[in-house]
Amino acid sequence: MAIPQIDGLSQLADRYDAILCDVWGVLIDGRSHFPVAAEALEKFRARGGKVALVTNASRPSEEVRRQLDGLGLPRAAYDDLVSAGQLTLEQMVARDGEACHHLGPPRDNGLFEAADRLLGGKFRRVPLEDADYVVCTGLIDERRETPDDYARTLERMRERGLPMLCANPDIVVGIAGELVYCAGALAERYAALGGEVVMAGKPYLPIYAAALGRIAALAGEAPARVLAIGDGVATDLLGASRAGLDSLFLTEGVHRDELYPPPDRRLDVAAMGALLAGAGVKPVAFAPFLVW
């Protein structure tokens, strides 16, 4: 059975009580927000639906919320937010007493500052040679580097048997139309070397349990009908499938180049089918973008 294309979320809204919505590539591009996407979620909420944003961002949830404020995303578009960074933070706190090395850019320092606050100033952040574990939040210079630049670092980690907490399972993400590597790409390489990787975020179940728990707390009961919205097949759609949720696939996101090949840039339906089949997922519908 072919997957239907819809004109907008309004065609599905009556079927669901709650939405779990991806952020990067769906609501923002890293530089600005998408007004029509925000409007779609606002209209869903105006009908009584609940919306939780579920993002693989490697920063704590409150820090992501402030970032979205800065990009102009209205808070009226969502009820709550859960980030992979928040789940990573909880894992870091649970490792109280162990020394941590940060593999990633300085902009993610807030994650470690939050851990230090929660541990009463006892959080230990150390060089790689002194670490008990590594928290990977991404490439240090994502615009210029690739995972190949980290081959020796990953080998040193593997030699020491250091577990990696991956704060963002995404392999790539679109920023202002450009695809850049994320922490998930380094985690993938480390796992291939035989290293231990602990993932936070999509497509793994804990982030869905956290998001659904937030919605249940807001609504007073667990939502029976939930739609996951996203543009990543290996994260958003696979995670929704694992969690037993319906999904809406947005094709003009991270998979745009493979689904809309040159020269005409029209949707290649066969390529979409192969992409979805390869991941073993079947969304209830697809649309280019999130609109009402």
Coordinates of C-alpha atoms in Angstrom, one line a residue:
M1 CA 0.0 0.0 0.0
A2 CA 1.4 3.4 -1.0
I3 CA 2.1 6.0 1.6
P4 CA -0.3 8.9 1.1
Q5 CA 0.9 12.5 0.7
I6 CA -1.0 15.1 2.7
D7 CA -1.3 18.8 2.1
G8 CA -0.9 19.6 5.8
L9 CA -1.3 18.5 9.4
S10 CA -5.0 19.5 9.5
Q11 CA -5.7 16.3 7.5
L12 CA -4.4 14.1 10.4
A13 CA -5.1 16.3 13.4
D14 CA -8.4 14.7 14.4
R15 CA -6.8 11.3 14.7
Y16 CA -4.3 12.2 17.5
D17 CA -4.3 13.6 21.0
A18 CA -0.6 14.4 21.1
I19 CA 2.4 15.1 18.9
L20 CA 6.1 14.4 19.4
C21 CA 7.8 16.7 17.0
D22 CA 11.4 16.9 15.9
V23 CA 13.1 20.3 15.9
W24 CA 16.1 20.7 13.6
G25 CA 15.0 20.4 10.0
V26 CA 11.3 20.6 11.0
L27 CA 10.9 23.7 13.0
I28 CA 14.3 25.4 12.6
D29 CA 17.3 25.3 10.4
G30 CA 19.8 26.4 13.1
R31 CA 19.6 30.1 12.1
S32 CA 15.9 30.8 12.1
H33 CA 12.5 29.1 12.7
F34 CA 9.9 28.1 10.2
P35 CA 6.8 30.2 10.9
V36 CA 4.4 27.9 9.0
A37 CA 5.6 24.9 11.0
A38 CA 5.2 26.7 14.3
E39 CA 1.7 27.8 13.2
A40 CA 0.8 24.1 12.4
L41 CA 1.7 23.1 16.0
E42 CA -0.1 26.1 17.5
K43 CA -3.3 25.2 15.6
F44 CA -3.0 21.6 16.8
R45 CA -2.7 22.8 20.4
A46 CA -5.6 25.2 20.0
R47 CA -7.8 22.2 19.3
G48 CA -6.7 20.7 22.6
G49 CA -3.8 18.6 21.5
K50 CA -0.5 18.4 23.4
V51 CA 2.9 18.9 21.8
A52 CA 6.3 17.8 23.1
L53 CA 9.4 18.6 21.1
V54 CA 11.8 15.7 21.0
T55 CA 15.3 16.7 19.9
N56 CA 18.7 15.0 19.6
A57 CA 20.4 18.3 20.6
S58 CA 23.2 17.6 22.9
R59 CA 22.4 20.4 25.3
P60 CA 20.1 20.3 28.4
S61 CA 16.4 20.8 27.7
E62 CA 16.2 24.3 29.2
E63 CA 19.2 25.5 27.2
V64 CA 17.6 24.2 24.0
R65 CA 14.4 26.1 25.0
R66 CA 16.4 29.3 25.3
Q67 CA 18.0 28.7 21.9
L68 CA 14.6 28.2 20.3
D69 CA 13.5 31.5 21.9
G70 CA 16.4 33.2 20.3
L71 CA 15.5 31.8 16.9
G72 CA 11.9 33.2 17.3
L73 CA 10.1 29.9 17.8
P74 CA 6.9 30.8 19.8
R75 CA 6.5 28.9 23.0
A76 CA 2.8 28.7 22.0
A77 CA 3.9 26.0 19.5
Y78 CA 4.7 23.4 22.2
D79 CA 3.9 22.3 25.7
D80 CA 7.2 20.8 26.7
L81 CA 10.6 19.7 25.4
V82 CA 12.9 16.8 25.9
S83 CA 16.5 16.7 24.6
A84 CA 19.1 14.0 24.2
G85 CA 21.4 16.2 26.1
Q86 CA 19.0 16.2 29.1
L87 CA 19.1 12.4 29.2
T88 CA 22.9 12.5 28.9
L89 CA 23.1 14.9 31.8
E90 CA 21.1 12.4 33.9
Q91 CA 23.6 9.7 33.0
M92 CA 26.5 11.9 33.9
V93 CA 25.1 12.7 37.3
A94 CA 24.6 9.0 37.9
R95 CA 28.3 8.5 37.3
D96 CA 29.1 10.7 40.3
G97 CA 32.8 10.2 41.2
E98 CA 34.0 9.2 37.8
A99 CA 36.1 11.5 35.7
C100 CA 34.7 12.7 32.4
H101 CA 36.4 13.9 29.1
H102 CA 34.4 16.1 26.7
L103 CA 34.7 15.4 23.0
G104 CA 33.0 18.2 21.3
P105 CA 32.8 22.0 20.7
P106 CA 33.0 24.6 23.5
R107 CA 29.5 25.7 22.9
D108 CA 28.3 22.6 24.6
N109 CA 30.0 23.5 27.9
G110 CA 26.5 24.2 29.4
L111 CA 26.0 20.4 29.7
F112 CA 29.1 20.1 31.9
E113 CA 28.3 23.2 33.9
A114 CA 24.8 21.7 34.6
A115 CA 26.4 18.5 35.8
D116 CA 28.7 20.4 38.1
R117 CA 25.7 22.3 39.6
L118 CA 23.7 19.1 40.2
L119 CA 26.7 17.5 41.8
G120 CA 27.5 20.4 44.1
G121 CA 30.7 21.4 42.4
K122 CA 32.1 17.9 42.4
F123 CA 31.9 17.1 38.7
R124 CA 35.4 16.1 37.3
R125 CA 36.2 17.1 33.7
V126 CA 39.6 15.9 32.7
P127 CA 42.0 15.3 29.7
L128 CA 41.4 12.1 27.8
E129 CA 44.3 10.3 29.4
D130 CA 42.8 10.8 32.9
A131 CA 39.2 10.0 32.0
D132 CA 36.9 7.2 33.2
Y133 CA 34.4 7.9 30.4
V134 CA 33.9 10.3 27.5
V135 CA 30.9 12.4 26.7
C136 CA 30.7 13.1 22.9
T137 CA 28.6 16.1 21.9
G138 CA 29.9 16.5 18.3
L139 CA 32.8 17.5 16.2
I140 CA 34.8 20.4 17.5
D141 CA 34.7 22.2 14.1
E142 CA 31.7 20.7 12.3
R143 CA 32.0 22.9 9.3
R144 CA 35.5 21.8 8.5
E145 CA 36.1 18.4 10.1
T146 CA 34.9 14.9 9.3
P147 CA 34.9 11.8 11.5
D148 CA 38.2 10.8 9.8
D149 CA 39.9 13.6 11.7
Y150 CA 39.1 11.8 14.9
A151 CA 40.5 8.4 14.0
R152 CA 43.5 8.6 16.4
T153 CA 41.4 10.0 19.3
L154 CA 38.9 7.1 18.9
E155 CA 41.7 4.6 18.8
R156 CA 43.1 6.0 22.0
M157 CA 39.7 5.7 23.7
R158 CA 39.3 2.1 22.5
E159 CA 42.8 1.2 23.7
R160 CA 41.8 2.4 27.2
G161 CA 38.4 0.8 27.1
L162 CA 36.6 4.1 27.7
P163 CA 32.8 4.1 27.4
M164 CA 31.3 6.9 25.2
L165 CA 28.1 8.6 26.2
C166 CA 26.8 10.0 22.8
A167 CA 24.7 13.1 23.5
N168 CA 23.4 13.3 20.0
P169 CA 22.7 10.1 17.9
D170 CA 22.2 12.1 14.7
I171 CA 24.8 11.3 12.0
V172 CA 24.3 14.5 10.2
V173 CA 22.0 17.6 10.6
G174 CA 21.1 20.4 8.2
I175 CA 22.2 23.9 9.2
A176 CA 21.1 26.6 6.9
G177 CA 20.9 24.2 4.0
E178 CA 24.3 22.5 4.7
L179 CA 24.7 19.0 6.1
V180 CA 27.3 18.7 8.9
Y181 CA 28.4 15.7 10.9
C182 CA 27.0 15.2 14.5
A183 CA 28.1 13.2 17.5
G184 CA 26.4 10.1 16.2
A185 CA 28.9 9.9 13.3
L186 CA 31.7 9.6 15.9
A187 CA 29.8 7.1 18.0
E188 CA 29.2 5.0 14.9
R189 CA 33.0 5.0 14.2
Y190 CA 33.7 4.2 17.8
A191 CA 31.3 1.3 17.9
A192 CA 32.9 -0.1 14.7
L193 CA 36.2 -0.1 16.5
G194 CA 34.6 -2.2 19.2
G195 CA 34.1 0.6 21.7
E196 CA 31.3 0.8 24.1
V197 CA 28.7 3.4 23.2
V198 CA 25.7 4.5 25.3
M199 CA 23.2 6.5 23.2
A200 CA 20.8 9.1 24.4
G201 CA 18.0 10.3 22.1
K202 CA 16.2 9.1 19.0
P203 CA 15.8 6.3 17.9
Y204 CA 16.2 4.9 21.4
L205 CA 13.2 4.3 23.6
P206 CA 14.2 6.3 26.8
I207 CA 13.7 9.7 25.1
Y208 CA 10.2 8.6 23.9
A209 CA 9.3 7.4 27.4
A210 CA 10.4 10.8 28.8
A211 CA 8.4 12.8 26.3
L212 CA 5.3 10.7 26.7
G213 CA 5.7 11.0 30.5
R214 CA 5.8 14.8 30.2
I215 CA 2.6 14.8 28.1
A216 CA 0.9 12.5 30.5
A217 CA 1.8 14.8 33.4
L218 CA 0.4 17.8 31.5
A219 CA -2.8 16.0 30.4
G220 CA -3.5 14.1 33.5
E221 CA -3.4 10.8 31.6
A222 CA -1.3 9.0 29.1
P223 CA -2.2 10.0 25.5
A224 CA -3.7 7.1 23.6
R225 CA -3.2 8.5 20.1
V226 CA 0.3 9.9 19.4
L227 CA 1.9 11.1 16.1
A228 CA 5.6 11.5 15.8
I229 CA 6.7 14.1 13.2
G230 CA 10.2 14.2 11.7
D231 CA 12.5 14.3 8.7
G232 CA 15.1 11.6 9.8
V233 CA 14.3 8.1 8.8
A234 CA 17.0 6.5 11.0
T235 CA 16.1 8.6 14.0
D236 CA 12.6 10.1 14.0
L237 CA 10.8 7.4 12.0
L238 CA 12.7 4.4 13.3
G239 CA 12.3 5.7 16.9
A240 CA 8.6 6.2 16.4
S241 CA 8.3 2.6 15.1
R242 CA 10.2 1.2 18.0
A243 CA 7.9 3.1 20.4
G244 CA 4.8 1.9 18.7
L245 CA 3.8 5.3 17.4
D246 CA 2.5 6.6 14.1
S247 CA 4.7 8.9 12.2
L248 CA 4.6 11.7 9.6
F249 CA 7.6 11.8 7.3
L250 CA 8.8 15.3 6.1
T251 CA 10.7 14.7 2.9
E252 CA 12.3 18.2 2.4
G253 CA 14.6 17.7 5.4
V254 CA 17.8 15.8 6.0
H255 CA 17.1 13.4 3.1
R256 CA 16.3 16.2 0.6
D257 CA 19.2 15.6 -1.7
E258 CA 18.6 11.9 -2.2
L259 CA 14.8 12.3 -2.5
Y260 CA 14.8 15.3 -4.8
P261 CA 17.6 14.6 -7.3
P262 CA 18.8 17.0 -10.0
P263 CA 18.1 18.3 -12.5
D264 CA 14.4 18.7 -11.9
R265 CA 14.4 18.3 -8.1
R266 CA 11.1 16.4 -8.1
L267 CA 10.3 13.8 -5.5
D268 CA 11.7 10.4 -6.4
V269 CA 9.0 8.1 -5.1
A270 CA 11.0 5.0 -5.7
A271 CA 13.9 6.4 -3.8
M272 CA 11.6 7.3 -0.9
G273 CA 10.2 3.8 -0.9
A274 CA 13.6 2.2 -0.8
L275 CA 14.8 4.5 2.0
L276 CA 11.8 3.7 4.1
A277 CA 12.0 -0.1 3.4
G278 CA 15.7 -0.1 4.2
A279 CA 14.9 1.1 7.7
G280 CA 11.9 -1.1 8.0
V281 CA 9.5 1.8 8.7
K282 CA 6.2 2.9 7.3
P283 CA 4.9 6.4 8.1
V284 CA 1.1 7.0 8.0
A285 CA 1.7 9.8 5.6
F286 CA 4.4 12.1 4.1
A287 CA 4.6 15.8 3.3
P288 CA 7.4 18.1 2.1
F289 CA 7.2 20.4 5.1
L290 CA 5.2 20.8 8.2
V291 CA 2.3 23.1 7.5
W292 CA -1.3 23.2 8.8

